[in-house]
mmCIF file of C-alpha atoms in Angstrom:
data_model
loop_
_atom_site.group_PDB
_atom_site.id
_atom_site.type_symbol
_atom_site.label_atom_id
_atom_site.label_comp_id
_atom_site.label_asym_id
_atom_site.label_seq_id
_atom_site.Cartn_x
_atom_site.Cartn_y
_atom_site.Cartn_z
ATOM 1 C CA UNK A 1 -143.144 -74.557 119.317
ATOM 2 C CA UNK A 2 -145.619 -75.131 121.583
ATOM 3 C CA UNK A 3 -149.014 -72.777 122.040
ATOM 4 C CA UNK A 4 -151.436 -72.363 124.871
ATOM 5 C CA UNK A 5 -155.049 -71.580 123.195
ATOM 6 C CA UNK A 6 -157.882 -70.550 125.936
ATOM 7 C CA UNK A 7 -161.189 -71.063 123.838
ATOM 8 C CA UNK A 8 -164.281 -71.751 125.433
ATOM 9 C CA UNK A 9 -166.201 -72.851 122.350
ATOM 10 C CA UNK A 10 -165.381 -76.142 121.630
ATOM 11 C CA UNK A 11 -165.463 -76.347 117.722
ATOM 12 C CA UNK A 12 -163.188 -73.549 117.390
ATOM 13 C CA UNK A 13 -161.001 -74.572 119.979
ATOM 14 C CA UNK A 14 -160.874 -78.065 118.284
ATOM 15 C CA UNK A 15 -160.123 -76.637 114.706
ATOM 16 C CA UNK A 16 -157.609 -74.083 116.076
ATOM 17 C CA UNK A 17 -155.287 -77.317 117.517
ATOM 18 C CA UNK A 18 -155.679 -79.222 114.241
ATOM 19 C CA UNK A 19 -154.945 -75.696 111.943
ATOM 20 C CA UNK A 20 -151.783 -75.268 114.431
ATOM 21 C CA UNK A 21 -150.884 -79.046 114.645
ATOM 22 C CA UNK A 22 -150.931 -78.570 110.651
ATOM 23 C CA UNK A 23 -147.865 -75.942 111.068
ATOM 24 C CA UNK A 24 -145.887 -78.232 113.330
ATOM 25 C CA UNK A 25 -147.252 -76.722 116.639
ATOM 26 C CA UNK A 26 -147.390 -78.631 119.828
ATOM 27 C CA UNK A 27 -150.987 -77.351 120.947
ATOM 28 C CA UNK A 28 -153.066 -77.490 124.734
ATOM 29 C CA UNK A 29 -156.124 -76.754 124.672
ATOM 30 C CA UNK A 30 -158.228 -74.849 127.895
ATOM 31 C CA UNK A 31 -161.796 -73.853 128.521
ATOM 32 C CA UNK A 32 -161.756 -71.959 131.225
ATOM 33 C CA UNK A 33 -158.955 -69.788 133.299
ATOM 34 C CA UNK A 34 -158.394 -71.426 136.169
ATOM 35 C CA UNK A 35 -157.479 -74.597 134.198
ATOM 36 C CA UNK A 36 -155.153 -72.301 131.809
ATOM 37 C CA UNK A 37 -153.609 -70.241 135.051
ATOM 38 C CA UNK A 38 -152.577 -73.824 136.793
ATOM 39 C CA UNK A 39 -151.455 -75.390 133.650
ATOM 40 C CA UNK A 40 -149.098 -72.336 132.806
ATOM 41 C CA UNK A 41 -147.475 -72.276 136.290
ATOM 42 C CA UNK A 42 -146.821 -75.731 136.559
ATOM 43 C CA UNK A 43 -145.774 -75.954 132.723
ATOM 44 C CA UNK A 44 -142.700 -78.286 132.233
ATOM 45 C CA UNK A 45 -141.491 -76.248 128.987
ATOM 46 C CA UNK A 46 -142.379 -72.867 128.247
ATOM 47 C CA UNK A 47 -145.179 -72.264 126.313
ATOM 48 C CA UNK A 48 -144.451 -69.740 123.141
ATOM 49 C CA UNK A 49 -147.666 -67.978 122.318
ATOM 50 C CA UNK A 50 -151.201 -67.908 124.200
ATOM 51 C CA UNK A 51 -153.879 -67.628 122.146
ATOM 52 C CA UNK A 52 -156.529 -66.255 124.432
ATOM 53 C CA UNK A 53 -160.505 -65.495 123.800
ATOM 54 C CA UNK A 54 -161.996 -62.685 125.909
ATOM 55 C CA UNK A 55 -165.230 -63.927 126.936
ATOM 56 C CA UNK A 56 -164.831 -66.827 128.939
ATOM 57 C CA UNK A 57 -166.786 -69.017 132.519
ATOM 58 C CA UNK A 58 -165.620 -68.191 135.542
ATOM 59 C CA UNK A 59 -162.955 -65.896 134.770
ATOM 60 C CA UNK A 60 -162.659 -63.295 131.970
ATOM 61 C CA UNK A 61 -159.131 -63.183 129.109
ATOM 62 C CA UNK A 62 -158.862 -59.811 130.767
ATOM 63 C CA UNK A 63 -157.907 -61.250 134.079
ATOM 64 C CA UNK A 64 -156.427 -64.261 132.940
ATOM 65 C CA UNK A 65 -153.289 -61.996 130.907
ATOM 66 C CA UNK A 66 -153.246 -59.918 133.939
ATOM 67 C CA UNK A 67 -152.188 -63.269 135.892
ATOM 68 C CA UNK A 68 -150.297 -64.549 133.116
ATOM 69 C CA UNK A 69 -148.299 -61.397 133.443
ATOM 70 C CA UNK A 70 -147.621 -61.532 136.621
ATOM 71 C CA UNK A 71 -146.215 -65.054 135.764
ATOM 72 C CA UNK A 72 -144.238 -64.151 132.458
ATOM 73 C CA UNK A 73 -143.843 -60.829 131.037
ATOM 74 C CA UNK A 74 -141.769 -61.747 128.039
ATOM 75 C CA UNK A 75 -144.517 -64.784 126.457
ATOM 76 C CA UNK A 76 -145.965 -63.108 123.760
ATOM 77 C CA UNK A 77 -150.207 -63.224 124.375
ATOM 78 C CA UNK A 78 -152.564 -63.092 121.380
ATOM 79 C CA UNK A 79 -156.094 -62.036 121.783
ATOM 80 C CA UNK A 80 -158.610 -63.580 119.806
ATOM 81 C CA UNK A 81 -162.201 -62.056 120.243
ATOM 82 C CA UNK A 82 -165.677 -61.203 119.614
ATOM 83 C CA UNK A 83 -165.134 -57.953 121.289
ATOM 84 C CA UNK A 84 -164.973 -55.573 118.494
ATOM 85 C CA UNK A 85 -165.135 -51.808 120.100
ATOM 86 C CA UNK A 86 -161.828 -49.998 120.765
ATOM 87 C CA UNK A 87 -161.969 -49.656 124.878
ATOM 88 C CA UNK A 88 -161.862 -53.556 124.403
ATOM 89 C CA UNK A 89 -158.968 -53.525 122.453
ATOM 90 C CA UNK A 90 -157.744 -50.897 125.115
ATOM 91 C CA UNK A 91 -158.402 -52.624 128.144
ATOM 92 C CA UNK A 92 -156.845 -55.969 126.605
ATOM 93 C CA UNK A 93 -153.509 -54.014 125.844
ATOM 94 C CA UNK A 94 -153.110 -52.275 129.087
ATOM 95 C CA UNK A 95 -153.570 -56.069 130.665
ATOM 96 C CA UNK A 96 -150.710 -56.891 128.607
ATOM 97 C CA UNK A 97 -151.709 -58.045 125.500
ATOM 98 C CA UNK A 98 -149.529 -58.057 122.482
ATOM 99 C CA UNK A 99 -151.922 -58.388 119.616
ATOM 100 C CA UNK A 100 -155.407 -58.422 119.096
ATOM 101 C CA UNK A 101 -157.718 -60.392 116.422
ATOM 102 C CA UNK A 102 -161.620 -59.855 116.354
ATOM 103 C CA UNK A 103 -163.728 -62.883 115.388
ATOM 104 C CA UNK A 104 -164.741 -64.012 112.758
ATOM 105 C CA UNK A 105 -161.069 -63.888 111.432
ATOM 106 C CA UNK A 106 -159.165 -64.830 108.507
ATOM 107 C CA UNK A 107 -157.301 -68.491 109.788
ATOM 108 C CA UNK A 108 -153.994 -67.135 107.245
ATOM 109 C CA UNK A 109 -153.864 -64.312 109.143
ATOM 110 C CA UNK A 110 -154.385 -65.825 112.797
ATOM 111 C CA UNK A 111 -151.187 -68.397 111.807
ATOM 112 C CA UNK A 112 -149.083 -65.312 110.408
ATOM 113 C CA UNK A 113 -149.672 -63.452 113.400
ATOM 114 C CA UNK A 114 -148.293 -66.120 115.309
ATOM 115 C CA UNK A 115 -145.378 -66.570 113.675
ATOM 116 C CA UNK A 116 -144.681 -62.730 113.437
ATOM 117 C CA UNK A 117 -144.469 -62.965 117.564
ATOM 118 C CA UNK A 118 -142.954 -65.994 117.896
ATOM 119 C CA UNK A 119 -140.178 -64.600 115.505
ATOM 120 C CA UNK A 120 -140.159 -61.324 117.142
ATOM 121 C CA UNK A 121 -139.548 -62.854 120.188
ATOM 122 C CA UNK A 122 -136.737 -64.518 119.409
ATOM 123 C CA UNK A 123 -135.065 -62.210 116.828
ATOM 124 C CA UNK A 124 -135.091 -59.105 119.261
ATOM 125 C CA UNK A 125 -131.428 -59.543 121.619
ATOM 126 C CA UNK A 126 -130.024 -60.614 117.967
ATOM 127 C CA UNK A 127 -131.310 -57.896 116.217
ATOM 128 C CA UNK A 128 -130.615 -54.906 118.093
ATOM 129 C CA UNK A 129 -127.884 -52.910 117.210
ATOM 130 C CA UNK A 130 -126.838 -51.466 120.070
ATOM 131 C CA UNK A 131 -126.639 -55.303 121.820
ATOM 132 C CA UNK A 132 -126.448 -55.434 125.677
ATOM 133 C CA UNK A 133 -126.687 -52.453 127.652
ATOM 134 C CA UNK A 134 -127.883 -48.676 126.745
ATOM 135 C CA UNK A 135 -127.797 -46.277 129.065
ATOM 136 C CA UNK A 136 -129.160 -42.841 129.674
ATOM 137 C CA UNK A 137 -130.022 -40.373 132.800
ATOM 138 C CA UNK A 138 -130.374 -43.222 135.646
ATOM 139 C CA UNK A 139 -131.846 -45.658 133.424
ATOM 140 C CA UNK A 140 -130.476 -48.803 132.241
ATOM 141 C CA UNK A 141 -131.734 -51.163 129.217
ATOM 142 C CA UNK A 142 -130.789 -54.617 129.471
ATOM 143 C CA UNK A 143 -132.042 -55.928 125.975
ATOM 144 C CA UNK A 144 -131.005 -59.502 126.176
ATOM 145 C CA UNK A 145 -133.167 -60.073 129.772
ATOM 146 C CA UNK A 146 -135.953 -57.578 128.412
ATOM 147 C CA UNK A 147 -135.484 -55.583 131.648
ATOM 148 C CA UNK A 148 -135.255 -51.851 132.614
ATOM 149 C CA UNK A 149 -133.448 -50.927 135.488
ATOM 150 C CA UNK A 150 -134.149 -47.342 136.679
ATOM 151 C CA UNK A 151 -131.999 -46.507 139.669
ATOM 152 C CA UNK A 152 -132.238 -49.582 141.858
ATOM 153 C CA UNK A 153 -135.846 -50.665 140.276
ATOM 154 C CA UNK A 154 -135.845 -53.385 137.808
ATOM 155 C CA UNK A 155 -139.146 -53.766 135.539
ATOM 156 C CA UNK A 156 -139.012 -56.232 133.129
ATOM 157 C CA UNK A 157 -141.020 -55.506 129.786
ATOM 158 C CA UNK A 158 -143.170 -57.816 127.459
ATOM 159 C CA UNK A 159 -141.768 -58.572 123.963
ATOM 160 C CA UNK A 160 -143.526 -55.692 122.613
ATOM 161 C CA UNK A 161 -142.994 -53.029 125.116
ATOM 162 C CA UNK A 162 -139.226 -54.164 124.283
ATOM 163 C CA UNK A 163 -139.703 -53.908 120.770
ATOM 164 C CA UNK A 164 -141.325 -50.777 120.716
ATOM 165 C CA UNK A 165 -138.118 -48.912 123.303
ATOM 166 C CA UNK A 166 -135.907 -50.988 121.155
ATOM 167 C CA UNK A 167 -136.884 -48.852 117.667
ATOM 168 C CA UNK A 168 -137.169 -45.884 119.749
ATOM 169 C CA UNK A 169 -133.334 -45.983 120.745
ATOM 170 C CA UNK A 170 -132.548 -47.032 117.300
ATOM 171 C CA UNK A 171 -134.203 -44.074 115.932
ATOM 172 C CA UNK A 172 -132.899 -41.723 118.624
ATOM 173 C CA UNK A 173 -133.841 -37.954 117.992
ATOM 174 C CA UNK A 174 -135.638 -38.819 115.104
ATOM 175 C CA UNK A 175 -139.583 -37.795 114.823
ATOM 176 C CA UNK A 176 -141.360 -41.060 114.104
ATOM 177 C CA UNK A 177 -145.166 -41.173 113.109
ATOM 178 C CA UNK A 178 -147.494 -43.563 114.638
ATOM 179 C CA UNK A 179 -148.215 -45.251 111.256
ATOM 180 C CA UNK A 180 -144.519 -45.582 110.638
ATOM 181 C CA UNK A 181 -144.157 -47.055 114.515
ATOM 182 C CA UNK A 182 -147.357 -49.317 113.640
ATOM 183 C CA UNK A 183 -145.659 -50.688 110.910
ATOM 184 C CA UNK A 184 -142.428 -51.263 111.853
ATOM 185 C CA UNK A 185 -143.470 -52.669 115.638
ATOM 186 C CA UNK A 186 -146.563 -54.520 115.192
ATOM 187 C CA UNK A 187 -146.252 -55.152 111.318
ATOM 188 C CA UNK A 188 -148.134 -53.901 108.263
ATOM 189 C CA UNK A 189 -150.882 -56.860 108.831
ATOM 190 C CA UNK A 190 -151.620 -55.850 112.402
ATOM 191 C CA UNK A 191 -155.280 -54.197 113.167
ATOM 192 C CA UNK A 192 -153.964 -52.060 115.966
ATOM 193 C CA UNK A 193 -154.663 -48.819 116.608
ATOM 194 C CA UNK A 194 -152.666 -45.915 116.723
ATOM 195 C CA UNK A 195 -154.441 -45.301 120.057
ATOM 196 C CA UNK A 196 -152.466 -48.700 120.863
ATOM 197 C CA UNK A 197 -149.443 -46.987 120.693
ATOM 198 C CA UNK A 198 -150.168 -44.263 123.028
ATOM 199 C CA UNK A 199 -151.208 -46.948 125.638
ATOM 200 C CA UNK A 200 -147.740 -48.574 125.142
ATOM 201 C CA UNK A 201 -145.986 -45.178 125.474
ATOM 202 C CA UNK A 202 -147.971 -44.221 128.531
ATOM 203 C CA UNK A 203 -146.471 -47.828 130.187
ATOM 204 C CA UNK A 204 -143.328 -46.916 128.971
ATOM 205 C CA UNK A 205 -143.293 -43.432 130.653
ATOM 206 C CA UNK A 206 -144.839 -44.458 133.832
ATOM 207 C CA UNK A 207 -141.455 -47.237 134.290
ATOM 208 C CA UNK A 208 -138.702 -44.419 132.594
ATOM 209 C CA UNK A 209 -139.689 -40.979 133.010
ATOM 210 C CA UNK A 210 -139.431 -38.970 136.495
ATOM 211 C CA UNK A 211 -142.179 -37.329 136.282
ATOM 212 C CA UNK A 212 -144.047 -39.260 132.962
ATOM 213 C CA UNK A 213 -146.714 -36.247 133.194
ATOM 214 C CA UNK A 214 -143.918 -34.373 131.991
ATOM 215 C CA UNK A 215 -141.789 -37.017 129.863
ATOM 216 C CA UNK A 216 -137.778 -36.211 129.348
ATOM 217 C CA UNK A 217 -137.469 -38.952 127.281
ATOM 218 C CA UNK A 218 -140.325 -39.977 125.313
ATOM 219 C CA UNK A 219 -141.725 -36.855 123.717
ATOM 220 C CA UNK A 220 -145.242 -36.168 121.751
ATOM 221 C CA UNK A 221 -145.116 -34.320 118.766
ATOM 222 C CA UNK A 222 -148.308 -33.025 118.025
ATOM 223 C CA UNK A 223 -149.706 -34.502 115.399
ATOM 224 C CA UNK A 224 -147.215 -36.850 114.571
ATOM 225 C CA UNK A 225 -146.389 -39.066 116.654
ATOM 226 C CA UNK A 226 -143.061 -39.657 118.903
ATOM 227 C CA UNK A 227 -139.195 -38.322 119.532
ATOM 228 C CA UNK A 228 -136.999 -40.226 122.032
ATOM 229 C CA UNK A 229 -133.930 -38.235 123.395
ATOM 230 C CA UNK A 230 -131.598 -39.572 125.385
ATOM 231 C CA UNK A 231 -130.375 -36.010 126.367
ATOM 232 C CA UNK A 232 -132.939 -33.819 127.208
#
């Protein structure tokens, strides 16, 4: 397994590659964007995870997952930051983040989280039920390419957006609560918000839904949380 970290300080960067290098990781270490950005696109193997700190020279984490998206939609991106008030945590998941860890952290947690997405990444085409293709209205799901084709426009979706359509069809017509979707998606462990999910759903909408002012597919239950139909 091999994992990008893009730390700035250089005593935690150094005792984040021997903590990971203690788990069997293959670890490269980056101070700055541009050095992480060139690295990733000329990267010989894949990398699995980025571990990636907010405040950074020259170029901010927010704009380095924005690029790193553009690259790869599918590697799973950890945040690991100062930043401690919820618009951060916002603004780092609309960029494309998949989970978020404020400093100072717990390093148990940090290596757990880790493994969670590396093992979510890999588990999802296996795990899904309803393997392959689901349809409904114009809209395709290709689960094993983590795509979504939508008449002749093909999006492709990062691990978690997958994860979190994925238990949405499996639960189809079922009303599921945002603590119950926190859980199961992001895990028990994770810090996210249920304000988090609601970002994710709004993505979701904007690739899926005619009109995602006035969803067909993904519908609000006030109060609750979420209901996905796929007959309106």
């Amino acid at each position: 397994m091999r994992i990008m970290i893009v730390e700035d300080e250089d005593a935690l960067a150094t005792g984040l590659k021997f903590n990971f290098e203690q788990e069997g990781y293959e670890v490269e270490l980056f101070g700055d964007g541009p050095a992480a950005l060139e690295r990733f696109r000329d990267q010989e193997r894949p990398f699995d995870v980025v571990v990636l700190d907010l405040m950074l020279p020259s170029m901010s984490g927010y704009e380095i997952c924005t690029r790193i998206r553009e690259l790869d939609r599918q590697v799973p991106i950890l945040v690991l930051s100062a930043r401690t008030l919820s618009e951060d945590r916002t603004r780092a998941f609309d960029c494309g983040t998949d989970q978020y860890l404020t400093k100072p952290f717990a390093l148990p947690e940090l290596l757990s989280r880790v493994r969670n997405l590396i093992d979510r990444r890999r588990a999802l085409p296996r795990t899904v039920e309803r393997r392959g293709l689901y349809e409904f209205g114009d809209v395709t799901v290709d689960f094993d390419r983590f795509q979504v084709k939508v008449g002749e426009e093909t999006h492709t979706l990062t691990t978690m957006e997958m994860q979190l359509l994925r238990f949405f069809i499996e639960n189809e017509g079922k009303v599921l609560a945002r603590l119950d979707i926190l859980e199961h998606v992001w895990g028990p462990e994770s810090d996210v918000t249920v304000r988090t999910i609601d970002n994710f759903v709004m993505r979701l909408r904007r690739i899926m839904e005619p009109d995602p002012a006035q969803p067909r597919y993904l519908l609000s239950v006030r109060g609750t949380g979420y209901r996905f139909t796929a007959r309106p």
